[in-house]
């Protein structure tokens, strides 16, 4: 069970608007970095294992495309989550 007052609202002080914006942007950045760390090795292994008829250039473009797509989606998810947390905190203030 989520206790909104305890878990989302910061008891000591509510962060400034600047801190909220930076939190959202850092969340996007960190989500993208984590997506790259996770997806790049996975895409490389899976592409090398299951793509016998492709050239190296084609395989590398597939790997980078899948890695970029995964990292951007993860970054967007974290950014949306942080944005919702900030909005809930501001509304319940």
PDB file of N, CA and C in Angstrom:
ATOM      1  N   UNK A   1       0.842  -1.189   0.000  1.00  0.00           N
ATOM      2  CA  UNK A   1       0.000   0.000   0.000  1.00  0.00           C
ATOM      3  C   UNK A   1       0.880   1.242   0.000  1.00  0.00           C
ATOM      4  N   UNK A   2       0.557   2.208  -0.821  1.00  0.00           N
ATOM      5  CA  UNK A   2       1.343   3.441  -0.918  1.00  0.00           C
ATOM      6  C   UNK A   2       0.747   4.491   0.006  1.00  0.00           C
ATOM      7  N   UNK A   3       1.582   5.021   0.868  1.00  0.00           N
ATOM      8  CA  UNK A   3       1.202   6.132   1.718  1.00  0.00           C
ATOM      9  C   UNK A   3       1.706   7.403   1.032  1.00  0.00           C
ATOM     10  N   UNK A   4       0.804   8.117   0.347  1.00  0.00           N
ATOM     11  CA  UNK A   4       1.199   9.258  -0.463  1.00  0.00           C
ATOM     12  C   UNK A   4       1.883  10.333   0.362  1.00  0.00           C
ATOM     13  N   UNK A   5       1.366  10.581   1.551  1.00  0.00           N
ATOM     14  CA  UNK A   5       1.956  11.648   2.374  1.00  0.00           C
ATOM     15  C   UNK A   5       3.372  11.288   2.803  1.00  0.00           C
ATOM     16  N   UNK A   6       3.597  10.015   3.116  1.00  0.00           N
ATOM     17  CA  UNK A   6       4.907   9.606   3.622  1.00  0.00           C
ATOM     18  C   UNK A   6       5.895   9.301   2.501  1.00  0.00           C
ATOM     19  N   UNK A   7       5.436   8.631   1.423  1.00  0.00           N
ATOM     20  CA  UNK A   7       6.346   8.148   0.398  1.00  0.00           C
ATOM     21  C   UNK A   7       6.657   9.180  -0.678  1.00  0.00           C
ATOM     22  N   UNK A   8       5.723  10.044  -1.021  1.00  0.00           N
ATOM     23  CA  UNK A   8       5.945  10.964  -2.131  1.00  0.00           C
ATOM     24  C   UNK A   8       6.258  12.378  -1.645  1.00  0.00           C
ATOM     25  N   UNK A   9       5.537  12.837  -0.668  1.00  0.00           N
ATOM     26  CA  UNK A   9       5.833  14.165  -0.150  1.00  0.00           C
ATOM     27  C   UNK A   9       7.077  14.082   0.726  1.00  0.00           C
ATOM     28  N   UNK A  10       7.983  15.001   0.518  1.00  0.00           N
ATOM     29  CA  UNK A  10       9.190  15.025   1.322  1.00  0.00           C
ATOM     30  C   UNK A  10       8.862  15.748   2.622  1.00  0.00           C
ATOM     31  N   UNK A  11       9.038  15.079   3.749  1.00  0.00           N
ATOM     32  CA  UNK A  11       8.626  15.684   5.014  1.00  0.00           C
ATOM     33  C   UNK A  11       9.357  16.979   5.359  1.00  0.00           C
ATOM     34  N   UNK A  12      10.654  17.057   5.094  1.00  0.00           N
ATOM     35  CA  UNK A  12      11.417  18.226   5.510  1.00  0.00           C
ATOM     36  C   UNK A  12      11.040  19.464   4.695  1.00  0.00           C
ATOM     37  N   UNK A  13      11.097  19.343   3.388  1.00  0.00           N
ATOM     38  CA  UNK A  13      10.732  20.480   2.542  1.00  0.00           C
ATOM     39  C   UNK A  13      10.451  19.978   1.136  1.00  0.00           C
ATOM     40  N   UNK A  14       9.574  20.651   0.457  1.00  0.00           N
ATOM     41  CA  UNK A  14       9.272  20.319  -0.926  1.00  0.00           C
ATOM     42  C   UNK A  14      10.359  20.933  -1.806  1.00  0.00           C
ATOM     43  N   UNK A  15      10.906  20.173  -2.757  1.00  0.00           N
ATOM     44  CA  UNK A  15      11.965  20.719  -3.614  1.00  0.00           C
ATOM     45  C   UNK A  15      11.461  21.893  -4.448  1.00  0.00           C
ATOM     46  N   UNK A  16      12.397  22.722  -4.850  1.00  0.00           N
ATOM     47  CA  UNK A  16      12.036  23.865  -5.686  1.00  0.00           C
ATOM     48  C   UNK A  16      11.667  23.385  -7.091  1.00  0.00           C
ATOM     49  N   UNK A  17      11.107  24.293  -7.864  1.00  0.00           N
ATOM     50  CA  UNK A  17      10.718  23.979  -9.239  1.00  0.00           C
ATOM     51  C   UNK A  17      11.949  23.582 -10.058  1.00  0.00           C
ATOM     52  N   UNK A  18      13.051  24.268  -9.815  1.00  0.00           N
ATOM     53  CA  UNK A  18      14.300  23.957 -10.518  1.00  0.00           C
ATOM     54  C   UNK A  18      14.762  22.537 -10.183  1.00  0.00           C
ATOM     55  N   UNK A  19      14.683  22.152  -8.918  1.00  0.00           N
ATOM     56  CA  UNK A  19      15.075  20.798  -8.516  1.00  0.00           C
ATOM     57  C   UNK A  19      14.174  19.740  -9.151  1.00  0.00           C
ATOM     58  N   UNK A  20      12.892  20.055  -9.275  1.00  0.00           N
ATOM     59  CA  UNK A  20      11.967  19.125  -9.912  1.00  0.00           C
ATOM     60  C   UNK A  20      12.307  18.931 -11.390  1.00  0.00           C
ATOM     61  N   UNK A  21      12.587  20.012 -12.088  1.00  0.00           N
ATOM     62  CA  UNK A  21      12.931  19.925 -13.515  1.00  0.00           C
ATOM     63  C   UNK A  21      14.230  19.146 -13.684  1.00  0.00           C
ATOM     64  N   UNK A  22      15.210  19.428 -12.839  1.00  0.00           N
ATOM     65  CA  UNK A  22      16.478  18.702 -12.921  1.00  0.00           C
ATOM     66  C   UNK A  22      16.288  17.218 -12.621  1.00  0.00           C
ATOM     67  N   UNK A  23      15.409  16.902 -11.699  1.00  0.00           N
ATOM     68  CA  UNK A  23      15.123  15.501 -11.380  1.00  0.00           C
ATOM     69  C   UNK A  23      14.523  14.785 -12.585  1.00  0.00           C
ATOM     70  N   UNK A  24      13.617  15.447 -13.285  1.00  0.00           N
ATOM     71  CA  UNK A  24      12.992  14.848 -14.473  1.00  0.00           C
ATOM     72  C   UNK A  24      14.037  14.644 -15.570  1.00  0.00           C
ATOM     73  N   UNK A  25      14.877  15.638 -15.804  1.00  0.00           N
ATOM     74  CA  UNK A  25      15.901  15.520 -16.845  1.00  0.00           C
ATOM     75  C   UNK A  25      16.955  14.477 -16.493  1.00  0.00           C
ATOM     76  N   UNK A  26      17.365  14.444 -15.220  1.00  0.00           N
ATOM     77  CA  UNK A  26      18.323  13.416 -14.789  1.00  0.00           C
ATOM     78  C   UNK A  26      17.724  12.024 -14.919  1.00  0.00           C
ATOM     79  N   UNK A  27      16.429  11.911 -14.651  1.00  0.00           N
ATOM     80  CA  UNK A  27      15.758  10.626 -14.815  1.00  0.00           C
ATOM     81  C   UNK A  27      15.799  10.152 -16.254  1.00  0.00           C
ATOM     82  N   UNK A  28      15.545  11.070 -17.200  1.00  0.00           N
ATOM     83  CA  UNK A  28      15.620  10.708 -18.622  1.00  0.00           C
ATOM     84  C   UNK A  28      17.031  10.277 -18.991  1.00  0.00           C
ATOM     85  N   UNK A  29      18.008  11.067 -18.566  1.00  0.00           N
ATOM     86  CA  UNK A  29      19.409  10.749 -18.880  1.00  0.00           C
ATOM     87  C   UNK A  29      19.817   9.400 -18.295  1.00  0.00           C
ATOM     88  N   UNK A  30      19.486   9.178 -17.027  1.00  0.00           N
ATOM     89  CA  UNK A  30      19.875   7.928 -16.384  1.00  0.00           C
ATOM     90  C   UNK A  30      19.145   6.730 -16.979  1.00  0.00           C
ATOM     91  N   UNK A  31      17.898   6.927 -17.374  1.00  0.00           N
ATOM     92  CA  UNK A  31      17.173   5.853 -18.040  1.00  0.00           C
ATOM     93  C   UNK A  31      17.807   5.485 -19.369  1.00  0.00           C
ATOM     94  N   UNK A  32      18.238   6.490 -20.126  1.00  0.00           N
ATOM     95  CA  UNK A  32      18.909   6.228 -21.402  1.00  0.00           C
ATOM     96  C   UNK A  32      20.241   5.509 -21.184  1.00  0.00           C
ATOM     97  N   UNK A  33      21.006   5.944 -20.219  1.00  0.00           N
ATOM     98  CA  UNK A  33      22.297   5.303 -19.949  1.00  0.00           C
ATOM     99  C   UNK A  33      22.096   3.858 -19.511  1.00  0.00           C
ATOM    100  N   UNK A  34      21.146   3.623 -18.636  1.00  0.00           N
ATOM    101  CA  UNK A  34      20.885   2.261 -18.182  1.00  0.00           C
ATOM    102  C   UNK A  34      20.383   1.397 -19.336  1.00  0.00           C
ATOM    103  N   UNK A  35      19.550   1.963 -20.211  1.00  0.00           N
ATOM    104  CA  UNK A  35      19.071   1.225 -21.372  1.00  0.00           C
ATOM    105  C   UNK A  35      20.200   0.807 -22.293  1.00  0.00           C
ATOM    106  N   UNK A  36      21.187   1.677 -22.469  1.00  0.00           N
ATOM    107  CA  UNK A  36      22.349   1.337 -23.295  1.00  0.00           C
ATOM    108  C   UNK A  36      23.163   0.239 -22.633  1.00  0.00           C
ATOM    109  N   UNK A  37      23.386   0.354 -21.332  1.00  0.00           N
ATOM    110  CA  UNK A  37      24.172  -0.657 -20.621  1.00  0.00           C
ATOM    111  C   UNK A  37      23.538  -2.035 -20.697  1.00  0.00           C
ATOM    112  N   UNK A  38      22.230  -2.085 -20.661  1.00  0.00           N
ATOM    113  CA  UNK A  38      21.525  -3.363 -20.667  1.00  0.00           C
ATOM    114  C   UNK A  38      21.344  -3.890 -22.083  1.00  0.00           C
ATOM    115  N   UNK A  39      20.935  -3.045 -23.004  1.00  0.00           N
ATOM    116  CA  UNK A  39      20.522  -3.530 -24.322  1.00  0.00           C
ATOM    117  C   UNK A  39      21.683  -3.790 -25.272  1.00  0.00           C
ATOM    118  N   UNK A  40      22.761  -3.033 -25.192  1.00  0.00           N
ATOM    119  CA  UNK A  40      23.857  -3.196 -26.141  1.00  0.00           C
ATOM    120  C   UNK A  40      24.453  -4.598 -26.096  1.00  0.00           C
ATOM    121  N   UNK A  41      24.845  -5.121 -24.930  1.00  0.00           N
ATOM    122  CA  UNK A  41      25.382  -6.493 -24.920  1.00  0.00           C
ATOM    123  C   UNK A  41      24.335  -7.532 -25.336  1.00  0.00           C
ATOM    124  N   UNK A  42      23.104  -7.331 -24.900  1.00  0.00           N
ATOM    125  CA  UNK A  42      22.047  -8.280 -25.244  1.00  0.00           C
ATOM    126  C   UNK A  42      21.797  -8.293 -26.752  1.00  0.00           C
ATOM    127  N   UNK A  43      21.681  -7.122 -27.358  1.00  0.00           N
ATOM    128  CA  UNK A  43      21.440  -7.055 -28.802  1.00  0.00           C
ATOM    129  C   UNK A  43      22.625  -7.616 -29.579  1.00  0.00           C
ATOM    130  N   UNK A  44      23.835  -7.366 -29.097  1.00  0.00           N
ATOM    131  CA  UNK A  44      25.014  -7.881 -29.789  1.00  0.00           C
ATOM    132  C   UNK A  44      25.024  -9.405 -29.779  1.00  0.00           C
ATOM    133  N   UNK A  45      24.791 -10.003 -28.631  1.00  0.00           N
ATOM    134  CA  UNK A  45      24.805 -11.456 -28.529  1.00  0.00           C
ATOM    135  C   UNK A  45      23.682 -12.072 -29.355  1.00  0.00           C
ATOM    136  N   UNK A  46      22.470 -11.536 -29.218  1.00  0.00           N
ATOM    137  CA  UNK A  46      21.334 -12.107 -29.939  1.00  0.00           C
ATOM    138  C   UNK A  46      21.490 -11.955 -31.454  1.00  0.00           C
ATOM    139  N   UNK A  47      22.023 -10.827 -31.907  1.00  0.00           N
ATOM    140  CA  UNK A  47      22.211 -10.616 -33.334  1.00  0.00           C
ATOM    141  C   UNK A  47      23.307 -11.545 -33.871  1.00  0.00           C
ATOM    142  N   UNK A  48      24.379 -11.689 -33.125  1.00  0.00           N
ATOM    143  CA  UNK A  48      25.450 -12.585 -33.572  1.00  0.00           C
ATOM    144  C   UNK A  48      25.005 -14.044 -33.586  1.00  0.00           C
ATOM    145  N   UNK A  49      24.161 -14.424 -32.639  1.00  0.00           N
ATOM    146  CA  UNK A  49      23.707 -15.816 -32.582  1.00  0.00           C
ATOM    147  C   UNK A  49      22.693 -16.155 -33.668  1.00  0.00           C
ATOM    148  N   UNK A  50      21.776 -15.239 -33.942  1.00  0.00           N
ATOM    149  CA  UNK A  50      20.642 -15.563 -34.801  1.00  0.00           C
ATOM    150  C   UNK A  50      20.636 -14.874 -36.154  1.00  0.00           C
ATOM    151  N   UNK A  51      21.732 -14.216 -36.540  1.00  0.00           N
ATOM    152  CA  UNK A  51      21.791 -13.540 -37.847  1.00  0.00           C
ATOM    153  C   UNK A  51      22.968 -14.085 -38.637  1.00  0.00           C
ATOM    154  N   UNK A  52      22.781 -15.213 -39.247  1.00  0.00           N
ATOM    155  CA  UNK A  52      23.875 -15.831 -39.990  1.00  0.00           C
ATOM    156  C   UNK A  52      24.055 -15.248 -41.388  1.00  0.00           C
ATOM    157  N   UNK A  53      23.014 -14.724 -41.970  1.00  0.00           N
ATOM    158  CA  UNK A  53      23.082 -14.290 -43.360  1.00  0.00           C
ATOM    159  C   UNK A  53      23.309 -12.786 -43.531  1.00  0.00           C
ATOM    160  N   UNK A  54      23.586 -12.071 -42.479  1.00  0.00           N
ATOM    161  CA  UNK A  54      23.760 -10.620 -42.570  1.00  0.00           C
ATOM    162  C   UNK A  54      25.245 -10.256 -42.598  1.00  0.00           C
ATOM    163  N   UNK A  55      25.524  -9.096 -43.168  1.00  0.00           N
ATOM    164  CA  UNK A  55      26.896  -8.586 -43.157  1.00  0.00           C
ATOM    165  C   UNK A  55      27.174  -7.915 -41.812  1.00  0.00           C
ATOM    166  N   UNK A  56      28.431  -7.642 -41.559  1.00  0.00           N
ATOM    167  CA  UNK A  56      28.825  -6.986 -40.302  1.00  0.00           C
ATOM    168  C   UNK A  56      28.205  -5.591 -40.207  1.00  0.00           C
ATOM    169  N   UNK A  57      28.170  -4.866 -41.309  1.00  0.00           N
ATOM    170  CA  UNK A  57      27.585  -3.522 -41.304  1.00  0.00           C
ATOM    171  C   UNK A  57      26.095  -3.576 -40.980  1.00  0.00           C
ATOM    172  N   UNK A  58      25.418  -4.536 -41.570  1.00  0.00           N
ATOM    173  CA  UNK A  58      23.986  -4.670 -41.327  1.00  0.00           C
ATOM    174  C   UNK A  58      23.724  -5.085 -39.875  1.00  0.00           C
ATOM    175  N   UNK A  59      24.544  -6.013 -39.367  1.00  0.00           N
ATOM    176  CA  UNK A  59      24.374  -6.441 -37.976  1.00  0.00           C
ATOM    177  C   UNK A  59      24.619  -5.290 -37.008  1.00  0.00           C
ATOM    178  N   UNK A  60      25.662  -4.500 -37.271  1.00  0.00           N
ATOM    179  CA  UNK A  60      25.961  -3.392 -36.360  1.00  0.00           C
ATOM    180  C   UNK A  60      24.861  -2.341 -36.397  1.00  0.00           C
ATOM    181  N   UNK A  61      24.287  -2.092 -37.575  1.00  0.00           N
ATOM    182  CA  UNK A  61      23.198  -1.114 -37.633  1.00  0.00           C
ATOM    183  C   UNK A  61      21.965  -1.620 -36.886  1.00  0.00           C
ATOM    184  N   UNK A  62      21.691  -2.911 -36.972  1.00  0.00           N
ATOM    185  CA  UNK A  62      20.566  -3.484 -36.225  1.00  0.00           C
ATOM    186  C   UNK A  62      20.819  -3.380 -34.723  1.00  0.00           C
ATOM    187  N   UNK A  63      22.040  -3.691 -34.304  1.00  0.00           N
ATOM    188  CA  UNK A  63      22.386  -3.621 -32.878  1.00  0.00           C
ATOM    189  C   UNK A  63      22.202  -2.204 -32.356  1.00  0.00           C
ATOM    190  N   UNK A  64      22.730  -1.218 -33.075  1.00  0.00           N
ATOM    191  CA  UNK A  64      22.635   0.164 -32.605  1.00  0.00           C
ATOM    192  C   UNK A  64      21.206   0.696 -32.670  1.00  0.00           C
ATOM    193  N   UNK A  65      20.449   0.265 -33.662  1.00  0.00           N
ATOM    194  CA  UNK A  65      19.048   0.693 -33.757  1.00  0.00           C
ATOM    195  C   UNK A  65      18.240   0.161 -32.576  1.00  0.00           C
ATOM    196  N   UNK A  66      18.412  -1.119 -32.261  1.00  0.00           N
ATOM    197  CA  UNK A  66      17.677  -1.709 -31.140  1.00  0.00           C
ATOM    198  C   UNK A  66      18.120  -1.102 -29.808  1.00  0.00           C
ATOM    199  N   UNK A  67      19.416  -0.846 -29.678  1.00  0.00           N
ATOM    200  CA  UNK A  67      19.924  -0.243 -28.437  1.00  0.00           C
ATOM    201  C   UNK A  67      19.378   1.167 -28.263  1.00  0.00           C
ATOM    202  N   UNK A  68      19.393   1.948 -29.328  1.00  0.00           N
ATOM    203  CA  UNK A  68      18.887   3.324 -29.257  1.00  0.00           C
ATOM    204  C   UNK A  68      17.396   3.337 -28.926  1.00  0.00           C
ATOM    205  N   UNK A  69      16.641   2.484 -29.584  1.00  0.00           N
ATOM    206  CA  UNK A  69      15.202   2.432 -29.347  1.00  0.00           C
ATOM    207  C   UNK A  69      14.899   2.041 -27.898  1.00  0.00           C
ATOM    208  N   UNK A  70      15.603   1.048 -27.387  1.00  0.00           N
ATOM    209  CA  UNK A  70      15.375   0.601 -26.011  1.00  0.00           C
ATOM    210  C   UNK A  70      15.760   1.676 -25.008  1.00  0.00           C
ATOM    211  N   UNK A  71      16.893   2.317 -25.222  1.00  0.00           N
ATOM    212  CA  UNK A  71      17.340   3.320 -24.257  1.00  0.00           C
ATOM    213  C   UNK A  71      16.421   4.545 -24.249  1.00  0.00           C
ATOM    214  N   UNK A  72      15.946   4.955 -25.409  1.00  0.00           N
ATOM    215  CA  UNK A  72      15.039   6.107 -25.459  1.00  0.00           C
ATOM    216  C   UNK A  72      13.706   5.760 -24.787  1.00  0.00           C
ATOM    217  N   UNK A  73      13.192   4.560 -25.033  1.00  0.00           N
ATOM    218  CA  UNK A  73      11.937   4.161 -24.388  1.00  0.00           C
ATOM    219  C   UNK A  73      12.083   4.103 -22.875  1.00  0.00           C
ATOM    220  N   UNK A  74      13.198   3.564 -22.407  1.00  0.00           N
ATOM    221  CA  UNK A  74      13.420   3.511 -20.961  1.00  0.00           C
ATOM    222  C   UNK A  74      13.565   4.919 -20.384  1.00  0.00           C
ATOM    223  N   UNK A  75      14.276   5.789 -21.085  1.00  0.00           N
ATOM    224  CA  UNK A  75      14.408   7.172 -20.636  1.00  0.00           C
ATOM    225  C   UNK A  75      13.067   7.892 -20.587  1.00  0.00           C
ATOM    226  N   UNK A  76      12.224   7.662 -21.581  1.00  0.00           N
ATOM    227  CA  UNK A  76      10.898   8.278 -21.591  1.00  0.00           C
ATOM    228  C   UNK A  76      10.032   7.755 -20.457  1.00  0.00           C
ATOM    229  N   UNK A  77      10.139   6.470 -20.164  1.00  0.00           N
ATOM    230  CA  UNK A  77       9.374   5.904 -19.056  1.00  0.00           C
ATOM    231  C   UNK A  77       9.787   6.530 -17.729  1.00  0.00           C
ATOM    232  N   UNK A  78      11.089   6.646 -17.497  1.00  0.00           N
ATOM    233  CA  UNK A  78      11.568   7.250 -16.248  1.00  0.00           C
ATOM    234  C   UNK A  78      11.165   8.716 -16.177  1.00  0.00           C
ATOM    235  N   UNK A  79      11.242   9.430 -17.297  1.00  0.00           N
ATOM    236  CA  UNK A  79      10.860  10.838 -17.320  1.00  0.00           C
ATOM    237  C   UNK A  79       9.367  10.997 -17.005  1.00  0.00           C
ATOM    238  N   UNK A  80       8.533  10.142 -17.565  1.00  0.00           N
ATOM    239  CA  UNK A  80       7.104  10.191 -17.283  1.00  0.00           C
ATOM    240  C   UNK A  80       6.827   9.887 -15.815  1.00  0.00           C
ATOM    241  N   UNK A  81       7.515   8.894 -15.276  1.00  0.00           N
ATOM    242  CA  UNK A  81       7.352   8.547 -13.867  1.00  0.00           C
ATOM    243  C   UNK A  81       7.738   9.727 -12.967  1.00  0.00           C
ATOM    244  N   UNK A  82       8.891  10.324 -13.231  1.00  0.00           N
ATOM    245  CA  UNK A  82       9.336  11.468 -12.426  1.00  0.00           C
ATOM    246  C   UNK A  82       8.371  12.642 -12.556  1.00  0.00           C
ATOM    247  N   UNK A  83       7.869  12.871 -13.774  1.00  0.00           N
ATOM    248  CA  UNK A  83       6.919  13.957 -13.993  1.00  0.00           C
ATOM    249  C   UNK A  83       5.643  13.733 -13.184  1.00  0.00           C
ATOM    250  N   UNK A  84       5.136  12.507 -13.193  1.00  0.00           N
ATOM    251  CA  UNK A  84       3.931  12.214 -12.414  1.00  0.00           C
ATOM    252  C   UNK A  84       4.171  12.376 -10.920  1.00  0.00           C
ATOM    253  N   UNK A  85       5.315  11.950 -10.439  1.00  0.00           N
ATOM    254  CA  UNK A  85       5.639  12.116  -9.018  1.00  0.00           C
ATOM    255  C   UNK A  85       5.688  13.598  -8.655  1.00  0.00           C
ATOM    256  N   UNK A  86       6.300  14.410  -9.511  1.00  0.00           N
ATOM    257  CA  UNK A  86       6.383  15.853  -9.252  1.00  0.00           C
ATOM    258  C   UNK A  86       4.983  16.464  -9.250  1.00  0.00           C
ATOM    259  N   UNK A  87       4.160  16.088 -10.230  1.00  0.00           N
ATOM    260  CA  UNK A  87       2.800  16.631 -10.288  1.00  0.00           C
ATOM    261  C   UNK A  87       1.979  16.227  -9.072  1.00  0.00           C
ATOM    262  N   UNK A  88       2.066  14.984  -8.663  1.00  0.00           N
ATOM    263  CA  UNK A  88       1.336  14.535  -7.466  1.00  0.00           C
ATOM    264  C   UNK A  88       1.822  15.279  -6.237  1.00  0.00           C
ATOM    265  N   UNK A  89       3.143  15.459  -6.129  1.00  0.00           N
ATOM    266  CA  UNK A  89       3.691  16.182  -4.976  1.00  0.00           C
ATOM    267  C   UNK A  89       3.203  17.627  -4.951  1.00  0.00           C
ATOM    268  N   UNK A  90       3.148  18.257  -6.127  1.00  0.00           N
ATOM    269  CA  UNK A  90       2.696  19.652  -6.198  1.00  0.00           C
ATOM    270  C   UNK A  90       1.202  19.786  -5.924  1.00  0.00           C
ATOM    271  N   UNK A  91       0.411  18.826  -6.386  1.00  0.00           N
ATOM    272  CA  UNK A  91      -1.040  18.880  -6.167  1.00  0.00           C
ATOM    273  C   UNK A  91      -1.376  18.619  -4.703  1.00  0.00           C
ATOM    274  N   UNK A  92      -0.695  17.674  -4.078  1.00  0.00           N
ATOM    275  CA  UNK A  92      -0.979  17.338  -2.682  1.00  0.00           C
ATOM    276  C   UNK A  92      -0.326  18.279  -1.684  1.00  0.00           C
ATOM    277  N   UNK A  93       0.449  19.213  -2.160  1.00  0.00           N
ATOM    278  CA  UNK A  93       1.182  20.137  -1.287  1.00  0.00           C
ATOM    279  C   UNK A  93       0.249  20.952  -0.421  1.00  0.00           C
TER     280      UNK A  93
END
